[in-house]
mmCIF file with all atom_site columns, C-alpha atoms and ligand atoms in Angstrom:
data_model
loop_
_atom_site.group_PDB
_atom_site.id
_atom_site.type_symbol
_atom_site.label_atom_id
_atom_site.label_alt_id
_atom_site.label_comp_id
_atom_site.label_asym_id
_atom_site.label_entity_id
_atom_site.label_seq_id
_atom_site.pdbx_PDB_ins_code
_atom_site.Cartn_x
_atom_site.Cartn_y
_atom_site.Cartn_z
_atom_site.occupancy
_atom_site.B_iso_or_equiv
_atom_site.pdbx_formal_charge
_atom_site.auth_seq_id
_atom_site.auth_comp_id
_atom_site.auth_asym_id
_atom_site.auth_atom_id
_atom_site.pdbx_PDB_model_num
ATOM   1   C CA  . MET A 1 1   ? 13.386  18.438 8.126   1.00 0.00 ? 1   MET A CA  1
ATOM   2   C CA  . LEU A 1 2   ? 15.475  20.696 5.732   1.00 0.00 ? 2   LEU A CA  1
ATOM   3   C CA  . ALA A 1 3   ? 18.707  19.264 7.052   1.00 0.00 ? 3   ALA A CA  1
ATOM   4   C CA  . ALA A 1 4   ? 17.542  15.662 6.591   1.00 0.00 ? 4   ALA A CA  1
ATOM   5   C CA  . ILE A 1 5   ? 16.583  16.622 3.036   1.00 0.00 ? 5   ILE A CA  1
ATOM   6   C CA  . LEU A 1 6   ? 19.983  18.221 2.304   1.00 0.00 ? 6   LEU A CA  1
ATOM   7   C CA  . ARG A 1 7   ? 21.694  15.224 3.518   1.00 0.00 ? 7   ARG A CA  1
ATOM   8   C CA  . ASP A 1 8   ? 19.746  12.781 1.531   1.00 0.00 ? 8   ASP A CA  1
ATOM   9   C CA  . SER A 1 9   ? 20.854  12.337 -2.097  1.00 0.00 ? 9   SER A CA  1
ATOM   10  C CA  . ASP A 1 10  ? 17.621  10.877 -3.006  1.00 0.00 ? 10  ASP A CA  1
ATOM   11  C CA  . ALA A 1 11  ? 15.625  13.915 -1.686  1.00 0.00 ? 11  ALA A CA  1
ATOM   12  C CA  . ALA A 1 12  ? 15.712  17.596 -2.833  1.00 0.00 ? 12  ALA A CA  1
ATOM   13  C CA  . ILE A 1 13  ? 14.202  20.897 -2.068  1.00 0.00 ? 13  ILE A CA  1
ATOM   14  C CA  . PHE A 1 14  ? 13.552  23.684 -4.682  1.00 0.00 ? 14  PHE A CA  1
ATOM   15  C CA  . VAL A 1 15  ? 12.666  27.321 -3.659  1.00 0.00 ? 15  VAL A CA  1
ATOM   16  C CA  . CYS A 1 16  ? 11.377  30.220 -5.370  1.00 0.00 ? 16  CYS A CA  1
ATOM   17  C CA  . GLU A 1 17  ? 12.628  33.644 -3.983  1.00 0.00 ? 17  GLU A CA  1
ATOM   18  C CA  . ARG A 1 18  ? 12.373  37.232 -4.910  1.00 0.00 ? 18  ARG A CA  1
ATOM   19  C CA  . ASP A 1 19  ? 14.715  39.786 -3.270  1.00 0.00 ? 19  ASP A CA  1
ATOM   20  C CA  . GLY A 1 20  ? 15.670  37.247 -0.572  1.00 0.00 ? 20  GLY A CA  1
ATOM   21  C CA  . VAL A 1 21  ? 12.015  36.466 0.304   1.00 0.00 ? 21  VAL A CA  1
ATOM   22  C CA  . LEU A 1 22  ? 10.792  32.876 -0.021  1.00 0.00 ? 22  LEU A CA  1
ATOM   23  C CA  . LEU A 1 23  ? 7.657   32.803 -2.470  1.00 0.00 ? 23  LEU A CA  1
ATOM   24  C CA  . GLY A 1 24  ? 7.238   28.919 -2.315  1.00 0.00 ? 24  GLY A CA  1
ATOM   25  C CA  . PHE A 1 25  ? 9.074   25.723 -2.135  1.00 0.00 ? 25  PHE A CA  1
ATOM   26  C CA  . CYS A 1 26  ? 8.671   22.101 -3.170  1.00 0.00 ? 26  CYS A CA  1
ATOM   27  C CA  . THR A 1 27  ? 10.342  19.040 -1.857  1.00 0.00 ? 27  THR A CA  1
ATOM   28  C CA  . VAL A 1 28  ? 10.605  15.845 -3.524  1.00 0.00 ? 28  VAL A CA  1
ATOM   29  C CA  . ARG A 1 29  ? 12.124  12.409 -2.873  1.00 0.00 ? 29  ARG A CA  1
ATOM   30  C CA  . ILE A 1 30  ? 12.850  9.129  -4.659  1.00 0.00 ? 30  ILE A CA  1
ATOM   31  C CA  . ASP A 1 31  ? 11.632  5.927  -3.121  1.00 0.00 ? 31  ASP A CA  1
ATOM   32  C CA  . ARG A 1 32  ? 13.451  2.643  -3.913  1.00 0.00 ? 32  ARG A CA  1
ATOM   33  C CA  . ALA A 1 33  ? 11.970  -0.787 -3.550  1.00 0.00 ? 33  ALA A CA  1
ATOM   34  C CA  . PRO A 1 34  ? 13.644  -4.209 -3.600  1.00 0.00 ? 34  PRO A CA  1
ATOM   35  C CA  . SER A 1 35  ? 14.607  -5.279 -7.099  1.00 0.00 ? 35  SER A CA  1
ATOM   36  C CA  . ILE A 1 36  ? 12.139  -8.214 -6.913  1.00 0.00 ? 36  ILE A CA  1
ATOM   37  C CA  . GLN A 1 37  ? 9.295   -5.712 -7.567  1.00 0.00 ? 37  GLN A CA  1
ATOM   38  C CA  . VAL A 1 38  ? 8.171   -4.624 -10.996 1.00 0.00 ? 38  VAL A CA  1
ATOM   39  C CA  . GLU A 1 39  ? 8.836   -1.042 -10.246 1.00 0.00 ? 39  GLU A CA  1
ATOM   40  C CA  . VAL A 1 40  ? 11.970  -0.415 -8.305  1.00 0.00 ? 40  VAL A CA  1
ATOM   41  C CA  . GLN A 1 41  ? 11.826  3.269  -8.089  1.00 0.00 ? 41  GLN A CA  1
ATOM   42  C CA  . ARG A 1 42  ? 9.475   6.123  -7.970  1.00 0.00 ? 42  ARG A CA  1
ATOM   43  C CA  . ALA A 1 43  ? 9.264   9.759  -7.026  1.00 0.00 ? 43  ALA A CA  1
ATOM   44  C CA  . GLU A 1 44  ? 7.063   11.549 -4.673  1.00 0.00 ? 44  GLU A CA  1
ATOM   45  C CA  . ILE A 1 45  ? 6.577   15.304 -4.292  1.00 0.00 ? 45  ILE A CA  1
ATOM   46  C CA  . THR A 1 46  ? 6.148   15.482 -0.459  1.00 0.00 ? 46  THR A CA  1
ATOM   47  C CA  . ASP A 1 47  ? 5.449   19.096 -0.014  1.00 0.00 ? 47  ASP A CA  1
ATOM   48  C CA  . LEU A 1 48  ? 4.482   22.098 -2.013  1.00 0.00 ? 48  LEU A CA  1
ATOM   49  C CA  . THR A 1 49  ? 3.570   25.547 -0.699  1.00 0.00 ? 49  THR A CA  1
ATOM   50  C CA  . VAL A 1 50  ? 3.083   28.937 -2.298  1.00 0.00 ? 50  VAL A CA  1
ATOM   51  C CA  . ARG A 1 51  ? 2.817   31.996 -0.242  1.00 0.00 ? 51  ARG A CA  1
ATOM   52  C CA  . ALA A 1 52  ? -0.770  32.913 -0.526  1.00 0.00 ? 52  ALA A CA  1
ATOM   53  C CA  . ARG A 1 53  ? -0.560  36.348 -1.843  1.00 0.00 ? 53  ARG A CA  1
ATOM   54  C CA  . GLU A 1 54  ? 1.994   34.916 -4.600  1.00 0.00 ? 54  GLU A CA  1
ATOM   55  C CA  . ARG A 1 55  ? -0.605  32.198 -5.901  1.00 0.00 ? 55  ARG A CA  1
ATOM   56  C CA  . ARG A 1 56  ? -1.858  32.034 -9.412  1.00 0.00 ? 56  ARG A CA  1
ATOM   57  C CA  . ARG A 1 57  ? 1.426   33.437 -10.785 1.00 0.00 ? 57  ARG A CA  1
ATOM   58  C CA  . GLY A 1 58  ? 2.911   30.251 -12.069 1.00 0.00 ? 58  GLY A CA  1
ATOM   59  C CA  . VAL A 1 59  ? 5.185   29.690 -9.018  1.00 0.00 ? 59  VAL A CA  1
ATOM   60  C CA  . GLY A 1 60  ? 3.694   26.305 -8.190  1.00 0.00 ? 60  GLY A CA  1
ATOM   61  C CA  . ARG A 1 61  ? 3.913   25.198 -11.743 1.00 0.00 ? 61  ARG A CA  1
ATOM   62  C CA  . ALA A 1 62  ? 7.601   26.188 -12.139 1.00 0.00 ? 62  ALA A CA  1
ATOM   63  C CA  . LEU A 1 63  ? 8.560   24.482 -8.867  1.00 0.00 ? 63  LEU A CA  1
ATOM   64  C CA  . VAL A 1 64  ? 6.969   21.202 -9.858  1.00 0.00 ? 64  VAL A CA  1
ATOM   65  C CA  . GLU A 1 65  ? 8.418   21.379 -13.302 1.00 0.00 ? 65  GLU A CA  1
ATOM   66  C CA  . ARG A 1 66  ? 11.848  21.935 -11.769 1.00 0.00 ? 66  ARG A CA  1
ATOM   67  C CA  . ALA A 1 67  ? 11.383  19.093 -9.298  1.00 0.00 ? 67  ALA A CA  1
ATOM   68  C CA  . LEU A 1 68  ? 10.316  16.747 -12.271 1.00 0.00 ? 68  LEU A CA  1
ATOM   69  C CA  . VAL A 1 69  ? 13.493  17.515 -14.167 1.00 0.00 ? 69  VAL A CA  1
ATOM   70  C CA  . TRP A 1 70  ? 15.562  16.497 -11.188 1.00 0.00 ? 70  TRP A CA  1
ATOM   71  C CA  . VAL A 1 71  ? 13.439  13.383 -10.979 1.00 0.00 ? 71  VAL A CA  1
ATOM   72  C CA  . GLU A 1 72  ? 13.943  12.637 -14.651 1.00 0.00 ? 72  GLU A CA  1
ATOM   73  C CA  . GLU A 1 73  ? 17.709  13.231 -14.618 1.00 0.00 ? 73  GLU A CA  1
ATOM   74  C CA  . ARG A 1 74  ? 17.734  10.356 -12.022 1.00 0.00 ? 74  ARG A CA  1
ATOM   75  C CA  . GLY A 1 75  ? 15.997  7.946  -14.455 1.00 0.00 ? 75  GLY A CA  1
ATOM   76  C CA  . VAL A 1 76  ? 12.736  7.634  -12.641 1.00 0.00 ? 76  VAL A CA  1
ATOM   77  C CA  . GLU A 1 77  ? 9.724   7.753  -14.748 1.00 0.00 ? 77  GLU A CA  1
ATOM   78  C CA  . ARG A 1 78  ? 7.027   8.470  -12.477 1.00 0.00 ? 78  ARG A CA  1
ATOM   79  C CA  . CYS A 1 79  ? 6.150   10.819 -9.740  1.00 0.00 ? 79  CYS A CA  1
ATOM   80  C CA  . GLU A 1 80  ? 3.164   10.823 -7.344  1.00 0.00 ? 80  GLU A CA  1
ATOM   81  C CA  . VAL A 1 81  ? 1.812   13.214 -5.005  1.00 0.00 ? 81  VAL A CA  1
ATOM   82  C CA  . ARG A 1 82  ? -0.772  12.770 -2.070  1.00 0.00 ? 82  ARG A CA  1
ATOM   83  C CA  . VAL A 1 83  ? -3.316  15.568 -2.121  1.00 0.00 ? 83  VAL A CA  1
ATOM   84  C CA  . ALA A 1 84  ? -6.177  15.565 0.251   1.00 0.00 ? 84  ALA A CA  1
ATOM   85  C CA  . SER A 1 85  ? -9.685  15.107 -1.246  1.00 0.00 ? 85  SER A CA  1
ATOM   86  C CA  . ARG A 1 86  ? -11.032 18.078 0.247   1.00 0.00 ? 86  ARG A CA  1
ATOM   87  C CA  . ASN A 1 87  ? -8.134  20.458 -0.913  1.00 0.00 ? 87  ASN A CA  1
ATOM   88  C CA  . ALA A 1 88  ? -10.085 21.677 -3.957  1.00 0.00 ? 88  ALA A CA  1
ATOM   89  C CA  . GLU A 1 89  ? -7.286  24.410 -4.849  1.00 0.00 ? 89  GLU A CA  1
ATOM   90  C CA  . GLY A 1 90  ? -4.697  21.475 -4.762  1.00 0.00 ? 90  GLY A CA  1
ATOM   91  C CA  . GLN A 1 91  ? -6.680  19.063 -6.696  1.00 0.00 ? 91  GLN A CA  1
ATOM   92  C CA  . ARG A 1 92  ? -7.216  21.766 -9.421  1.00 0.00 ? 92  ARG A CA  1
ATOM   93  C CA  . PHE A 1 93  ? -3.624  22.655 -9.441  1.00 0.00 ? 93  PHE A CA  1
ATOM   94  C CA  . TRP A 1 94  ? -2.351  19.046 -9.772  1.00 0.00 ? 94  TRP A CA  1
ATOM   95  C CA  . ARG A 1 95  ? -4.783  18.057 -12.431 1.00 0.00 ? 95  ARG A CA  1
ATOM   96  C CA  . SER A 1 96  ? -4.019  21.341 -14.410 1.00 0.00 ? 96  SER A CA  1
ATOM   97  C CA  . ILE A 1 97  ? -0.276  20.267 -14.662 1.00 0.00 ? 97  ILE A CA  1
ATOM   98  C CA  . GLY A 1 98  ? -0.939  16.573 -15.788 1.00 0.00 ? 98  GLY A CA  1
ATOM   99  C CA  . PHE A 1 99  ? -1.285  14.636 -12.507 1.00 0.00 ? 99  PHE A CA  1
ATOM   100 C CA  . ASP A 1 100 ? -4.356  12.267 -12.594 1.00 0.00 ? 100 ASP A CA  1
ATOM   101 C CA  . ASP A 1 101 ? -5.936  9.671  -10.276 1.00 0.00 ? 101 ASP A CA  1
ATOM   102 C CA  . LEU A 1 102 ? -3.999  6.712  -9.091  1.00 0.00 ? 102 LEU A CA  1
ATOM   103 C CA  . MET A 1 103 ? -5.710  5.308  -6.120  1.00 0.00 ? 103 MET A CA  1
ATOM   104 C CA  . ASP A 1 104 ? -8.121  6.338  -3.279  1.00 0.00 ? 104 ASP A CA  1
ATOM   105 C CA  . VAL A 1 105 ? -6.540  6.495  0.294   1.00 0.00 ? 105 VAL A CA  1
ATOM   106 C CA  . LEU A 1 106 ? -9.200  5.534  2.785   1.00 0.00 ? 106 LEU A CA  1
ATOM   107 C CA  . GLN A 1 107 ? -8.904  6.130  6.451   1.00 0.00 ? 107 GLN A CA  1
ATOM   108 C CA  . ARG A 1 108 ? -10.709 5.282  9.836   1.00 0.00 ? 108 ARG A CA  1
ATOM   109 C CA  . ARG A 1 109 ? -10.036 7.391  12.743  1.00 0.00 ? 109 ARG A CA  1
ATOM   110 C CA  . LEU A 1 110 ? -9.033  5.608  16.006  1.00 0.00 ? 110 LEU A CA  1
HETATM 111 C C1  . COA B 2 .   ? -1.677  24.544 -4.799  1.00 0.00 ? 201 COA B C1  1
HETATM 112 C C2  . COA B 2 .   ? -0.583  25.628 -4.902  1.00 0.00 ? 201 COA B C2  1
HETATM 113 C C3  . COA B 2 .   ? 0.739   25.001 -4.617  1.00 0.00 ? 201 COA B C3  1
HETATM 114 C C4  . COA B 2 .   ? -0.452  26.187 -6.392  1.00 0.00 ? 201 COA B C4  1
HETATM 115 O O1  . COA B 2 .   ? 0.328   27.208 -6.444  1.00 0.00 ? 201 COA B O1  1
HETATM 116 P P1  . COA B 2 .   ? 0.353   28.327 -7.547  1.00 0.00 ? 201 COA B P1  1
HETATM 117 O O2  . COA B 2 .   ? 1.683   29.206 -7.510  1.00 0.00 ? 201 COA B O2  1
HETATM 118 O O3  . COA B 2 .   ? -0.889  29.289 -7.269  1.00 0.00 ? 201 COA B O3  1
HETATM 119 O O4  . COA B 2 .   ? -0.203  27.714 -8.879  1.00 0.00 ? 201 COA B O4  1
HETATM 120 P P2  . COA B 2 .   ? 0.368   28.114 -10.297 1.00 0.00 ? 201 COA B P2  1
HETATM 121 O O5  . COA B 2 .   ? 0.251   29.647 -10.421 1.00 0.00 ? 201 COA B O5  1
HETATM 122 O O6  . COA B 2 .   ? 1.481   27.512 -10.889 1.00 0.00 ? 201 COA B O6  1
HETATM 123 O O7  . COA B 2 .   ? -1.150  27.406 -10.920 1.00 0.00 ? 201 COA B O7  1
HETATM 124 C C5  . COA B 2 .   ? -0.934  26.602 -12.182 1.00 0.00 ? 201 COA B C5  1
HETATM 125 C C6  . COA B 2 .   ? -2.416  26.092 -12.560 1.00 0.00 ? 201 COA B C6  1
HETATM 126 O O8  . COA B 2 .   ? -3.047  25.465 -11.573 1.00 0.00 ? 201 COA B O8  1
HETATM 127 C C7  . COA B 2 .   ? -4.473  25.735 -11.624 1.00 0.00 ? 201 COA B C7  1
HETATM 128 N N1  . COA B 2 .   ? -4.804  26.224 -10.299 1.00 0.00 ? 201 COA B N1  1
HETATM 129 C C8  . COA B 2 .   ? -3.871  26.770 -9.226  1.00 0.00 ? 201 COA B C8  1
HETATM 130 N N2  . COA B 2 .   ? -4.527  27.253 -8.306  1.00 0.00 ? 201 COA B N2  1
HETATM 131 C C9  . COA B 2 .   ? -5.900  27.262 -8.586  1.00 0.00 ? 201 COA B C9  1
HETATM 132 C C10 . COA B 2 .   ? -7.037  27.495 -7.820  1.00 0.00 ? 201 COA B C10 1
HETATM 133 N N3  . COA B 2 .   ? -7.157  28.070 -6.672  1.00 0.00 ? 201 COA B N3  1
HETATM 134 N N4  . COA B 2 .   ? -8.335  27.222 -8.463  1.00 0.00 ? 201 COA B N4  1
HETATM 135 C C11 . COA B 2 .   ? -8.304  26.615 -9.880  1.00 0.00 ? 201 COA B C11 1
HETATM 136 N N5  . COA B 2 .   ? -7.140  26.430 -10.407 1.00 0.00 ? 201 COA B N5  1
HETATM 137 C C12 . COA B 2 .   ? -6.098  26.495 -9.658  1.00 0.00 ? 201 COA B C12 1
HETATM 138 C C13 . COA B 2 .   ? -4.654  26.689 -12.793 1.00 0.00 ? 201 COA B C13 1
HETATM 139 O O9  . COA B 2 .   ? -4.896  25.951 -13.884 1.00 0.00 ? 201 COA B O9  1
HETATM 140 C C14 . COA B 2 .   ? -3.289  27.369 -12.845 1.00 0.00 ? 201 COA B C14 1
HETATM 141 O O10 . COA B 2 .   ? -3.169  27.917 -14.084 1.00 0.00 ? 201 COA B O10 1
HETATM 142 P P3  . COA B 2 .   ? -3.572  29.405 -14.426 1.00 0.00 ? 201 COA B P3  1
HETATM 143 O O11 . COA B 2 .   ? -3.369  30.299 -13.313 1.00 0.00 ? 201 COA B O11 1
HETATM 144 O O12 . COA B 2 .   ? -2.970  29.947 -15.617 1.00 0.00 ? 201 COA B O12 1
HETATM 145 O O13 . COA B 2 .   ? -5.151  29.324 -14.626 1.00 0.00 ? 201 COA B O13 1
HETATM 146 C C15 . COA B 2 .   ? -0.975  26.727 -3.858  1.00 0.00 ? 201 COA B C15 1
HETATM 147 O O14 . COA B 2 .   ? -2.346  27.162 -4.093  1.00 0.00 ? 201 COA B O14 1
HETATM 148 C C16 . COA B 2 .   ? -0.618  26.471 -2.367  1.00 0.00 ? 201 COA B C16 1
HETATM 149 O O15 . COA B 2 .   ? 0.443   26.712 -2.039  1.00 0.00 ? 201 COA B O15 1
HETATM 150 N N6  . COA B 2 .   ? -1.777  26.059 -1.961  1.00 0.00 ? 201 COA B N6  1
HETATM 151 C C17 . COA B 2 .   ? -1.822  25.601 -0.353  1.00 0.00 ? 201 COA B C17 1
HETATM 152 C C18 . COA B 2 .   ? -0.773  24.232 -0.201  1.00 0.00 ? 201 COA B C18 1
HETATM 153 C C19 . COA B 2 .   ? -1.360  23.225 -0.971  1.00 0.00 ? 201 COA B C19 1
HETATM 154 O O16 . COA B 2 .   ? -2.454  22.896 -1.058  1.00 0.00 ? 201 COA B O16 1
HETATM 155 N N7  . COA B 2 .   ? -0.368  22.541 -1.463  1.00 0.00 ? 201 COA B N7  1
HETATM 156 C C20 . COA B 2 .   ? -0.463  21.324 -2.337  1.00 0.00 ? 201 COA B C20 1
HETATM 157 C C21 . COA B 2 .   ? -0.583  20.132 -1.333  1.00 0.00 ? 201 COA B C21 1
HETATM 158 S S1  . COA B 2 .   ? -0.577  18.616 -2.047  1.00 0.00 ? 201 COA B S1  1
#
């Protein structure tokens, strides 16, 4: 997965480390649609994880803010993230940094 991100100019990974220890990481990518569509590009944060004992210290926020700078630098004006409805921690985190509801994703198990 990491190698694929590093090869792809439309994807990036940001890491937070201290003394060589990984505290958290965030992956982001830009999706492009055919120019016939109204919105031709958007970004998606595809992963964000902070080591459990390092949470609530601003690492997650800093990683996302850095990723959003990368997105903006590419002229993309919107960024999405998929967060599970039952991920209460994640829901509170994303809302606290300015993300809000876009659509509900429904599923049926087969
Ligand atoms: C979600 C996650 C990335 C947040 O990382 P973090 O470094 O703890 O987040 P921050 O410290 O930057 O928090 C920023 C703000 O988000 C909110 N927040 C974060 N975690 C929260 C929690 N457990 N409960 C309530 N609010 C929370 C707070 O408003 C917080 O600001 P504050 O600490 O000043 O009150 C981390 O909890 C995590 O890795 N969770 C497991 C993986 C996951 O769910 N990833 C997201 C998948 S979409």
